[in-house]
Amino acid sequence: MGGGETQVRSIETYKGRHVMERKCPDVDSLKEKARQFRKEILEMITEAGSGHPGGSLSAVEILISLYFCKMQHKPENPAWPVRDRFIMSKGHASPALYVTLANCGYFPKEELRTFRKLGSRLQGHVHIGVPGVELSTGSLAQGLSVANGIALGAKLRKVSFRVYCLLGDGEIQEGQVWEAAMMAPHHRLDNICAILDYNGVQENGPVAAIKGVEPVADKWRSFGWHVVEVDGHNFEEILAALDEFETVKGKPTFVVARTIKGKGVSFMEGQAAWHGKAPSREQLGKALLELGFKA
Ligand SMILES: Cc1ncc(C[n+]2csc(CCOP(=O)(O)OP(=O)(O)O)c2C)c(N)n1
């Protein structure tokens, strides 16, 4: 790693696809990116007057690690056939994905201000009409099934791209997730990595109180997944887990990323009340001060 920006140095052929030599920014630069992303997420939700800050703020480091360090993708050509795919199964956390895609260059950052406005491409839940988005999501629990299908298709066509899928811990209470959890190991889909944003809080309260998912790592392991547990706000740990995924053969990988809902803003952290509510202008100001931005 080195330098402040992702560097794409060359293109070479690797196992049937063109692979870019991607240089990850150093960890300090990644942390600064996370701080900026949190600001942009909060600003766009405030501007819209509605949206989901809690589960967007918890996913920031995961998305940065994928899009700025690990995934092979071309913002100037979102349909590049051999790109790695990302499926945001928890589609209500669209601000986190939209900010990530805009900062990669998929569309102009000014467009973030149109979030949830009539006529905007950036609707409240992740939508396929946005450059870089692979699947419309928002109706929870469907993403991993589609990700499996894409990964199986890649295997059948002998194309070596990877598929990543982000799930919420409330989301995995749904039955369809467990059908998908059975399918990927059955087909030995070692080209798929599911990541759990394990922030412990769903829409109406703590996951453990509503329908607990523990022991979550053992459950996925028993279904046949290679499981890695990380601090989902620690870039070194996330990147090491994603490196590990690339070495595992014959089975899919499941990363349990322990996160904090509303991460970075004290009055939002761990609070179900901030699952789907926009801050006022005053609350935005307080949040930005906490993130180290001047008023
Ligand atoms: C099928 C379906 N049922 C219910 C909802 C309403 N809903 C939106 S977000 C949410 C809670 C999700 O919790 P979690 O997966 O933990 O998300 P996070 O905390 O990461 O935001 C619910 C129930 C939905 N979007 N889709």
PDB file of N, CA, C and O in Angstrom, residues 5-6 47 50 55 64 66 68 109 118 134 161 171 178 202 215 218 246:
ATOM      1  N   GLU A   5      -4.193   7.923  -3.018  1.00  0.00           N
ATOM      2  CA  GLU A   5      -5.263   7.539  -3.930  1.00  0.00           C
ATOM      3  C   GLU A   5      -5.045   6.136  -4.462  1.00  0.00           C
ATOM      4  O   GLU A   5      -3.918   5.663  -4.539  1.00  0.00           O
ATOM      5  N   THR A   6      -6.136   5.503  -4.840  1.00  0.00           N
ATOM      6  CA  THR A   6      -6.016   4.207  -5.495  1.00  0.00           C
ATOM      7  C   THR A   6      -5.301   4.422  -6.820  1.00  0.00           C
ATOM      8  O   THR A   6      -5.650   5.309  -7.579  1.00  0.00           O
ATOM      9  N   GLU A  47     -30.214  16.874   3.312  1.00  0.00           N
ATOM     10  CA  GLU A  47     -30.757  17.610   2.156  1.00  0.00           C
ATOM     11  C   GLU A  47     -32.071  16.977   1.681  1.00  0.00           C
ATOM     12  O   GLU A  47     -33.021  17.672   1.338  1.00  0.00           O
ATOM     13  N   SER A  50     -34.947  12.762   4.386  1.00  0.00           N
ATOM     14  CA  SER A  50     -35.279  11.382   4.760  1.00  0.00           C
ATOM     15  C   SER A  50     -34.137  10.468   4.305  1.00  0.00           C
ATOM     16  O   SER A  50     -33.317  10.859   3.475  1.00  0.00           O
ATOM     17  N   GLY A  55     -27.423   2.518   9.184  1.00  0.00           N
ATOM     18  CA  GLY A  55     -26.832   1.409   8.441  1.00  0.00           C
ATOM     19  C   GLY A  55     -25.966   1.849   7.277  1.00  0.00           C
ATOM     20  O   GLY A  55     -25.284   1.025   6.658  1.00  0.00           O
ATOM     21  N   ILE A  64     -15.383   1.123   1.254  1.00  0.00           N
ATOM     22  CA  ILE A  64     -14.110   1.714   0.800  1.00  0.00           C
ATOM     23  C   ILE A  64     -13.096   0.608   0.522  1.00  0.00           C
ATOM     24  O   ILE A  64     -12.385   0.637  -0.491  1.00  0.00           O
ATOM     25  N   LEU A  66     -13.597  -2.414  -0.401  1.00  0.00           N
ATOM     26  CA  LEU A  66     -13.934  -3.117  -1.644  1.00  0.00           C
ATOM     27  C   LEU A  66     -13.606  -2.265  -2.858  1.00  0.00           C
ATOM     28  O   LEU A  66     -12.876  -2.684  -3.755  1.00  0.00           O
ATOM     29  N   PHE A  68     -11.992   0.687  -3.289  1.00  0.00           N
ATOM     30  CA  PHE A  68     -10.714   1.409  -3.471  1.00  0.00           C
ATOM     31  C   PHE A  68      -9.498   0.503  -3.325  1.00  0.00           C
ATOM     32  O   PHE A  68      -8.380   0.951  -3.566  1.00  0.00           O
ATOM     33  N   LYS A 109     -20.277  13.980  -8.387  1.00  0.00           N
ATOM     34  CA  LYS A 109     -20.598  14.079  -6.958  1.00  0.00           C
ATOM     35  C   LYS A 109     -21.732  15.069  -6.676  1.00  0.00           C
ATOM     36  O   LYS A 109     -22.480  14.896  -5.722  1.00  0.00           O
ATOM     37  N   LEU A 118     -37.621  14.124  -6.665  1.00  0.00           N
ATOM     38  CA  LEU A 118     -38.357  13.681  -7.851  1.00  0.00           C
ATOM     39  C   LEU A 118     -37.492  13.859  -9.085  1.00  0.00           C
ATOM     40  O   LEU A 118     -36.847  14.892  -9.252  1.00  0.00           O
ATOM     41  N   GLU A 134     -25.481  -2.919  -9.678  1.00  0.00           N
ATOM     42  CA  GLU A 134     -25.703  -4.186 -10.379  1.00  0.00           C
ATOM     43  C   GLU A 134     -27.126  -4.694 -10.225  1.00  0.00           C
ATOM     44  O   GLU A 134     -27.594  -5.487 -11.023  1.00  0.00           O
ATOM     45  N   PHE A 161     -14.204 -13.520 -12.515  1.00  0.00           N
ATOM     46  CA  PHE A 161     -14.458 -12.363 -11.642  1.00  0.00           C
ATOM     47  C   PHE A 161     -15.057 -12.830 -10.305  1.00  0.00           C
ATOM     48  O   PHE A 161     -15.492 -13.970 -10.169  1.00  0.00           O
ATOM     49  N   GLU A 171     -31.452  -8.223   8.383  1.00  0.00           N
ATOM     50  CA  GLU A 171     -31.831  -8.843   7.108  1.00  0.00           C
ATOM     51  C   GLU A 171     -31.693 -10.369   7.142  1.00  0.00           C
ATOM     52  O   GLU A 171     -32.540 -11.084   6.596  1.00  0.00           O
ATOM     53  N   TRP A 178     -31.222 -17.909   4.065  1.00  0.00           N
ATOM     54  CA  TRP A 178     -30.701 -19.234   4.444  1.00  0.00           C
ATOM     55  C   TRP A 178     -30.780 -20.230   3.295  1.00  0.00           C
ATOM     56  O   TRP A 178     -29.985 -21.165   3.218  1.00  0.00           O
ATOM     57  N   GLN A 202     -31.447  -3.375  14.353  1.00  0.00           N
ATOM     58  CA  GLN A 202     -32.269  -3.336  13.143  1.00  0.00           C
ATOM     59  C   GLN A 202     -33.217  -2.153  13.210  1.00  0.00           C
ATOM     60  O   GLN A 202     -32.927  -1.167  13.896  1.00  0.00           O
ATOM     61  N   PRO A 215     -25.322 -18.291  17.318  1.00  0.00           N
ATOM     62  CA  PRO A 215     -23.926 -17.978  17.008  1.00  0.00           C
ATOM     63  C   PRO A 215     -23.733 -17.872  15.495  1.00  0.00           C
ATOM     64  O   PRO A 215     -23.693 -18.885  14.794  1.00  0.00           O
ATOM     65  N   ASP A 218     -20.769 -19.652  13.628  1.00  0.00           N
ATOM     66  CA  ASP A 218     -20.928 -21.116  13.611  1.00  0.00           C
ATOM     67  C   ASP A 218     -22.024 -21.550  12.640  1.00  0.00           C
ATOM     68  O   ASP A 218     -21.913 -22.577  11.982  1.00  0.00           O
ATOM     69  N   GLU A 246      -9.647 -14.488  -1.238  1.00  0.00           N
ATOM     70  CA  GLU A 246      -9.058 -14.782  -2.559  1.00  0.00           C
ATOM     71  C   GLU A 246      -8.245 -16.077  -2.552  1.00  0.00           C
ATOM     72  O   GLU A 246      -7.979 -16.648  -3.601  1.00  0.00           O
TER      73      GLU A 246
END
